[in-house]
CSV table of C-alpha atoms in Angstrom, one decimal:
chain,number,residue,atom,x,y,z
A,1,MET,CA,7.5,3.7,20.2
A,2,SER,CA,6.7,1.7,23.4
A,3,LYS,CA,4.7,-1.5,23.1
A,4,PRO,CA,1.6,-0.8,21.1
A,5,GLU,CA,-1.6,-0.5,22.9
A,6,THR,CA,-4.1,1.1,20.6
A,7,PHE,CA,-5.0,-0.5,17.3
A,8,PHE,CA,-7.2,0.6,14.2
A,9,LEU,CA,-8.5,-2.3,12.1
A,10,THR,CA,-10.4,-2.4,8.9
A,11,GLY,CA,-12.2,-5.6,7.7
A,12,ALA,CA,-13.0,-6.5,11.4
A,13,ALA,CA,-16.4,-8.1,10.7
A,14,SER,CA,-15.0,-11.3,9.4
A,15,GLY,CA,-12.0,-13.3,8.6
A,16,ILE,CA,-8.4,-12.0,9.4
A,17,GLY,CA,-9.7,-8.7,10.8
A,18,GLN,CA,-12.3,-10.3,13.1
A,19,HIS,CA,-9.7,-12.9,14.4
A,20,LEU,CA,-7.1,-10.1,15.0
A,21,ALA,CA,-9.6,-7.9,16.8
A,22,GLU,CA,-10.4,-11.0,19.2
A,23,LYS,CA,-6.7,-11.6,19.8
A,24,LEU,CA,-6.0,-7.9,20.6
A,25,ILE,CA,-9.0,-7.6,22.9
A,26,ALA,CA,-7.8,-10.8,24.8
A,27,GLN,CA,-4.3,-9.3,25.3
A,28,GLY,CA,-5.9,-6.1,26.8
A,29,SER,CA,-5.4,-3.7,23.9
A,30,ARG,CA,-7.7,-0.9,22.8
A,31,VAL,CA,-9.2,-1.5,19.4
A,32,PHE,CA,-11.0,0.8,17.0
A,33,ALA,CA,-12.7,-1.8,14.8
A,34,THR,CA,-14.2,-0.9,11.4
A,35,ASP,CA,-16.0,-2.5,8.5
A,36,VAL,CA,-18.3,-1.5,5.7
A,37,ASN,CA,-20.7,-4.2,7.1
A,38,PHE,CA,-21.3,-2.5,10.4
A,39,ASP,CA,-24.3,-4.7,11.3
A,40,ALA,CA,-22.2,-7.9,11.1
A,41,LEU,CA,-19.4,-6.3,13.1
A,42,ALA,CA,-21.8,-5.0,15.8
A,43,ALA,CA,-23.5,-8.3,16.1
A,44,HIS,CA,-20.2,-10.2,16.5
A,45,ALA,CA,-19.0,-7.8,19.1
A,46,GLN,CA,-22.2,-8.1,21.1
A,47,THR,CA,-22.3,-12.0,20.9
A,48,ASN,CA,-18.7,-12.2,21.9
A,49,GLY,CA,-18.8,-9.6,24.7
A,50,TRP,CA,-16.2,-7.2,23.4
A,51,PRO,CA,-15.6,-4.7,26.2
A,52,ALA,CA,-17.0,-1.3,25.6
A,53,GLU,CA,-14.3,0.5,27.5
A,54,ARG,CA,-11.6,-0.8,25.3
A,55,MET,CA,-13.5,-1.1,22.0
A,56,ARG,CA,-15.0,1.3,19.5
A,57,LEU,CA,-17.1,0.1,16.5
A,58,ARG,CA,-17.5,2.1,13.3
A,59,LYS,CA,-18.7,1.7,9.8
A,60,LEU,CA,-15.9,2.6,7.3
A,61,ASP,CA,-16.0,2.5,3.5
A,62,VAL,CA,-12.3,2.3,2.8
A,63,ARG,CA,-12.9,3.6,-0.7
A,64,ASP,CA,-13.9,7.0,0.7
A,65,ALA,CA,-10.9,9.2,1.6
A,66,ALA,CA,-12.9,11.6,3.6
A,67,ASP,CA,-14.5,8.8,5.7
A,68,TRP,CA,-11.0,7.7,6.5
A,69,GLU,CA,-10.1,11.1,7.8
A,70,ARG,CA,-13.2,11.2,10.0
A,71,ALA,CA,-12.6,7.7,11.3
A,72,ILE,CA,-9.0,8.3,12.3
A,73,GLU,CA,-10.1,11.5,14.0
A,74,GLU,CA,-12.7,9.7,16.0
A,75,ALA,CA,-10.1,6.9,17.0
A,76,VAL,CA,-7.8,9.7,18.3
A,77,MET,CA,-10.7,11.2,20.2
A,78,ALA,CA,-11.6,8.0,21.8
A,79,PHE,CA,-8.0,6.8,22.6
A,80,ASP,CA,-5.8,9.9,22.4
A,81,ARG,CA,-3.5,8.2,19.8
A,82,ILE,CA,-3.2,5.2,17.4
A,83,ASP,CA,-0.2,3.0,17.6
A,84,VAL,CA,-0.9,0.6,14.9
A,85,VAL,CA,-3.2,0.8,11.9
A,86,MET,CA,-4.0,-2.4,10.0
A,87,ASN,CA,-5.4,-2.3,6.5
A,88,ILE,CA,-7.0,-5.6,6.2
A,89,ALA,CA,-10.2,-5.1,4.2
A,90,GLY,CA,-9.8,-6.7,0.7
A,91,TYR,CA,-11.8,-8.1,-2.2
A,92,MET,CA,-11.0,-11.0,-4.6
A,93,GLN,CA,-13.0,-12.4,-7.5
A,94,ALA,CA,-11.2,-14.8,-9.6
A,95,GLY,CA,-11.9,-15.1,-13.3
A,96,TRP,CA,-10.1,-14.8,-16.7
A,97,ALA,CA,-8.8,-11.3,-17.2
A,98,HIS,CA,-10.5,-10.8,-20.6
A,99,GLU,CA,-13.8,-11.6,-19.1
A,100,ALA,CA,-13.7,-9.3,-16.0
A,101,THR,CA,-16.4,-6.5,-16.1
A,102,PRO,CA,-15.5,-3.0,-15.4
A,103,GLU,CA,-17.4,-3.3,-12.1
A,104,VAL,CA,-15.0,-6.1,-11.0
A,105,VAL,CA,-12.0,-4.2,-12.1
A,106,ASP,CA,-13.2,-1.1,-10.2
A,107,ARG,CA,-13.9,-3.1,-7.1
A,108,HIS,CA,-10.5,-4.7,-6.9
A,109,LEU,CA,-8.7,-1.4,-7.4
A,110,ASP,CA,-11.0,0.8,-5.3
A,111,ILE,CA,-11.0,-1.6,-2.2
A,112,ASN,CA,-7.6,-3.2,-2.5
A,113,VAL,CA,-5.5,-0.4,-3.8
A,114,LYS,CA,-7.2,3.0,-3.1
A,115,GLY,CA,-8.4,1.7,0.2
A,116,VAL,CA,-4.9,1.0,1.4
A,117,ILE,CA,-3.5,4.2,0.0
A,118,PHE,CA,-6.3,6.3,1.6
A,119,GLY,CA,-5.9,4.4,5.0
A,120,THR,CA,-2.1,4.8,4.8
A,121,GLN,CA,-2.3,8.5,4.1
A,122,ALA,CA,-4.7,9.2,6.9
A,123,ALA,CA,-2.8,7.1,9.3
A,124,ALA,CA,0.6,8.6,8.4
A,125,ARG,CA,-0.7,12.2,8.9
A,126,GLN,CA,-1.9,11.3,12.4
A,127,MET,CA,1.4,9.4,13.2
A,128,LEU,CA,3.4,12.3,12.1
A,129,LYS,CA,1.6,14.5,14.6
A,130,GLN,CA,2.2,12.0,17.4
A,131,GLY,CA,5.7,11.3,16.5
A,132,ASP,CA,5.6,7.6,15.7
A,133,GLY,CA,3.4,4.7,14.5
A,134,HIS,CA,3.2,1.5,12.6
A,135,ILE,CA,1.0,0.7,9.5
A,136,ILE,CA,0.3,-2.9,8.4
A,137,ASN,CA,-0.9,-3.5,4.9
A,138,ILE,CA,-2.2,-6.8,3.9
A,139,GLY,CA,-0.8,-7.9,0.5
A,140,SER,CA,-0.7,-11.4,-0.9
A,141,LEU,CA,2.0,-13.8,-2.2
A,142,CYS,CA,0.5,-12.9,-5.6
A,143,ALA,CA,2.1,-9.5,-5.0
A,144,LEU,CA,5.4,-11.3,-5.5
A,145,SER,CA,4.5,-13.3,-8.6
A,146,PRO,CA,1.5,-12.7,-10.9
A,147,ILE,CA,-1.0,-15.6,-10.7
A,148,PRO,CA,-3.2,-16.6,-13.8
A,149,GLY,CA,-6.9,-16.8,-13.0
A,150,ILE,CA,-6.7,-13.9,-10.5
A,151,ALA,CA,-4.8,-11.3,-12.7
A,152,ILE,CA,-6.9,-8.4,-11.5
A,153,TYR,CA,-6.4,-9.3,-7.9
A,154,SER,CA,-2.7,-9.9,-8.6
A,155,ALA,CA,-2.4,-6.4,-10.2
A,156,SER,CA,-4.1,-4.8,-7.1
A,157,LYS,CA,-1.8,-6.5,-4.6
A,158,TYR,CA,1.3,-5.8,-6.7
A,159,ALA,CA,0.2,-2.1,-6.4
A,160,VAL,CA,-0.3,-2.6,-2.5
A,161,ARG,CA,3.2,-3.9,-2.2
A,162,ALA,CA,4.8,-1.3,-4.4
A,163,PHE,CA,3.0,1.6,-2.6
A,164,SER,CA,3.7,0.2,0.8
A,165,ILE,CA,7.5,-0.4,0.3
A,166,ALA,CA,8.0,3.1,-1.3
A,167,THR,CA,6.0,4.9,1.4
A,168,ALA,CA,7.8,2.9,4.0
A,169,LEU,CA,11.1,4.2,2.8
A,170,GLU,CA,9.7,7.7,2.9
A,171,LEU,CA,8.4,7.5,6.5
A,172,ARG,CA,11.1,5.4,8.2
A,173,PRO,CA,13.4,8.4,8.8
A,174,ARG,CA,10.4,10.0,10.7
A,175,ASN,CA,9.8,7.1,12.9
A,176,ILE,CA,6.8,5.7,11.1
A,177,PHE,CA,7.0,2.1,9.9
A,178,ILE,CA,5.1,0.2,7.2
A,179,THR,CA,5.0,-3.6,6.9
A,180,THR,CA,3.5,-5.4,4.1
A,181,VAL,CA,2.2,-8.9,5.1
A,182,ASN,CA,1.9,-11.2,2.2
A,183,PRO,CA,0.0,-14.4,3.0
A,184,ASP,CA,-0.8,-17.4,0.8
A,185,ALA,CA,-4.5,-18.5,0.4
A,186,VAL,CA,-6.3,-18.1,3.8
A,187,ARG,CA,-9.4,-20.0,5.0
A,188,THR,CA,-11.7,-16.9,5.1
A,189,PRO,CA,-15.2,-16.0,3.8
A,190,LEU,CA,-13.3,-14.4,0.7
A,191,LEU,CA,-12.1,-18.0,-0.3
A,192,ASP,CA,-15.7,-19.3,0.0
A,193,THR,CA,-16.7,-17.1,-2.9
A,194,GLN,CA,-14.4,-19.0,-5.4
A,195,LYS,CA,-16.7,-22.1,-5.6
A,196,GLY,CA,-17.1,-23.4,-9.1
A,197,ILE,CA,-14.7,-20.9,-10.7
A,198,GLU,CA,-12.2,-22.7,-12.8
A,199,ALA,CA,-9.9,-19.7,-12.9
A,200,ALA,CA,-9.5,-19.9,-9.1
A,201,ALA,CA,-8.0,-23.3,-9.0
A,202,ILE,CA,-4.4,-22.1,-8.4
A,203,VAL,CA,-5.5,-20.3,-5.3
A,204,PHE,CA,-6.0,-23.6,-3.7
A,205,SER,CA,-2.6,-25.1,-4.8
A,206,ALA,CA,-0.8,-24.7,-1.4
A,207,PRO,CA,0.1,-27.8,0.4
A,208,LYS,CA,-2.0,-26.5,3.3
A,209,LEU,CA,-4.3,-23.5,3.3
A,210,LEU,CA,-3.4,-20.9,5.9
A,211,THR,CA,-5.7,-20.2,8.9
A,212,VAL,CA,-6.5,-16.7,10.3
A,213,GLU,CA,-4.4,-17.7,13.2
A,214,ASP,CA,-1.3,-18.2,11.0
A,215,VAL,CA,-1.7,-14.7,9.7
A,216,ALA,CA,-2.4,-13.2,13.2
A,217,ARG,CA,0.6,-15.0,14.6
A,218,ALA,CA,2.8,-13.6,11.8
A,219,ILE,CA,1.5,-10.0,12.5
A,220,LEU,CA,1.6,-10.1,16.3
A,221,GLU,CA,4.9,-12.0,16.7
A,222,LYS,CA,6.9,-10.9,13.6
A,223,ALA,CA,5.5,-7.7,12.0
A,224,ILE,CA,4.7,-5.7,15.1
A,225,PRO,CA,7.8,-6.4,17.3
A,226,HIS,CA,10.3,-6.2,14.4
A,227,LYS,CA,8.8,-3.8,12.0
A,228,PRO,CA,10.2,-5.4,8.7
A,229,LEU,CA,9.3,-4.0,5.3
A,230,GLU,CA,7.5,-7.2,4.6
A,231,VAL,CA,6.6,-10.7,6.0
A,232,ASN,CA,5.7,-13.5,3.6
A,233,ILE,CA,3.6,-16.4,4.9
A,234,PRO,CA,4.7,-19.1,4.5
A,235,LYS,CA,8.3,-18.2,4.0
A,236,HIS,CA,9.0,-21.1,1.5
A,237,ARG,CA,6.2,-20.2,-0.7
A,238,GLY,CA,7.4,-16.6,-0.6
A,239,TRP,CA,10.7,-17.7,-2.0
A,240,LEU,CA,9.0,-19.7,-4.7
A,241,ALA,CA,7.0,-16.6,-5.7
A,242,HIS,CA,10.2,-14.6,-5.8
A,243,LEU,CA,11.9,-17.2,-8.0
A,244,THR,CA,9.0,-17.4,-10.6
A,245,ASN,CA,8.9,-13.6,-10.7
A,246,LEU,CA,12.6,-13.5,-11.5
A,247,PHE,CA,12.2,-15.9,-14.4
A,248,PRO,CA,8.7,-15.3,-15.8
A,249,GLN,CA,9.5,-17.3,-18.9
A,250,TYR,CA,9.8,-20.4,-16.8
A,251,SER,CA,6.9,-19.8,-14.5
A,252,ALA,CA,4.3,-21.4,-16.9
A,253,ILE,CA,6.0,-24.8,-16.1
A,254,VAL,CA,5.6,-24.4,-12.3
A,255,LYS,CA,2.1,-22.9,-12.6
A,256,SER,CA,0.7,-25.5,-14.9
A,257,PHE,CA,1.5,-28.0,-12.1
A,258,LEU,CA,0.1,-25.7,-9.5
A,259,ILE,CA,-3.2,-25.3,-11.4
A,260,LYS,CA,-3.6,-29.1,-11.7
A,261,ARG,CA,-3.0,-29.6,-8.0
A,262,GLY,CA,-5.1,-26.6,-7.1
A,263,ALA,CA,-8.0,-27.9,-9.1
A,264,ALA,CA,-8.2,-31.1,-7.2
A,265,LYS,CA,-7.8,-29.3,-3.8
A,266,GLN,CA,-10.5,-26.7,-4.8
A,267,ALA,CA,-13.0,-29.6,-5.4
A,268,GLU,CA,-11.8,-31.2,-2.1
A,269,PHE,CA,-12.2,-27.8,-0.2
A,270,PHE,CA,-15.8,-27.3,-1.2
A,271,ALA,CA,-16.7,-30.9,-0.8
A,272,GLN,CA,-15.4,-30.8,2.7
A,273,LYS,CA,-17.6,-27.7,3.4
A,274,THR,CA,-20.7,-29.6,2.2
A,275,GLY,CA,-19.8,-32.7,4.2
A,276,LYS,CA,-19.3,-34.8,1.1
A,277,ASP,CA,-15.7,-35.8,1.5
A,278,GLY,CA,-12.9,-36.1,4.0
A,279,PRO,CA,-10.6,-33.4,5.4
A,280,LEU,CA,-8.5,-31.1,3.1
A,281,ILE,CA,-4.9,-32.3,3.1
């Protein structure tokens, strides 16, 4: 595959997806941007002058396999082919596992797992027809090591990583690549929903929260050019996650420290957002 020119994104109305769409537009790529919140997506595109000749917007519910098929067909009709599909849309609601409602469980599995599976299937079928392609699925560092307080989210991202790696090995001989990108906690609207949730403390435990630019850089400079099976962001936290996964009997020691540090940083994060305290370290 030559340098990719046509991209299909989910979750493009905010956060990582929105930032990536901006970066791709700026570099002259053609982008088929989707989100379940179409009004927010369209408003942002209009405000920021996304060029109509290189941009298509569409509402997409990633939980709907048929909607995925239609969206991929429309993208091909608009741009002839799709070089890269990025499954970015996601959902996280922290909380103790025994307290999670059936609705919360369903939402995690429907959006994070089924959404990625349906998207990967639809993208792969098109890429098999055109002879090549690259699928990027957003996982999480909690796909490497389970995290207390976000057990349902961890389970969904474990599934994303397992599915992505297994499917990547199926498709590589046919010139289709799948990369799982596993970031640590990122400053996005998803993180904003964790205010006041004790179980979410460990999510904030990183020395420094990632930015959407950190994730975009990893995708554009590592994942797309080199097509690895996975990219962990940052690398040192990825190694820590691998280590605690290898020795789960000892992970409680590490995680008790991370929970304590995360609780302090969680309070600091939301104090900063309301202007009551200094910058997050």
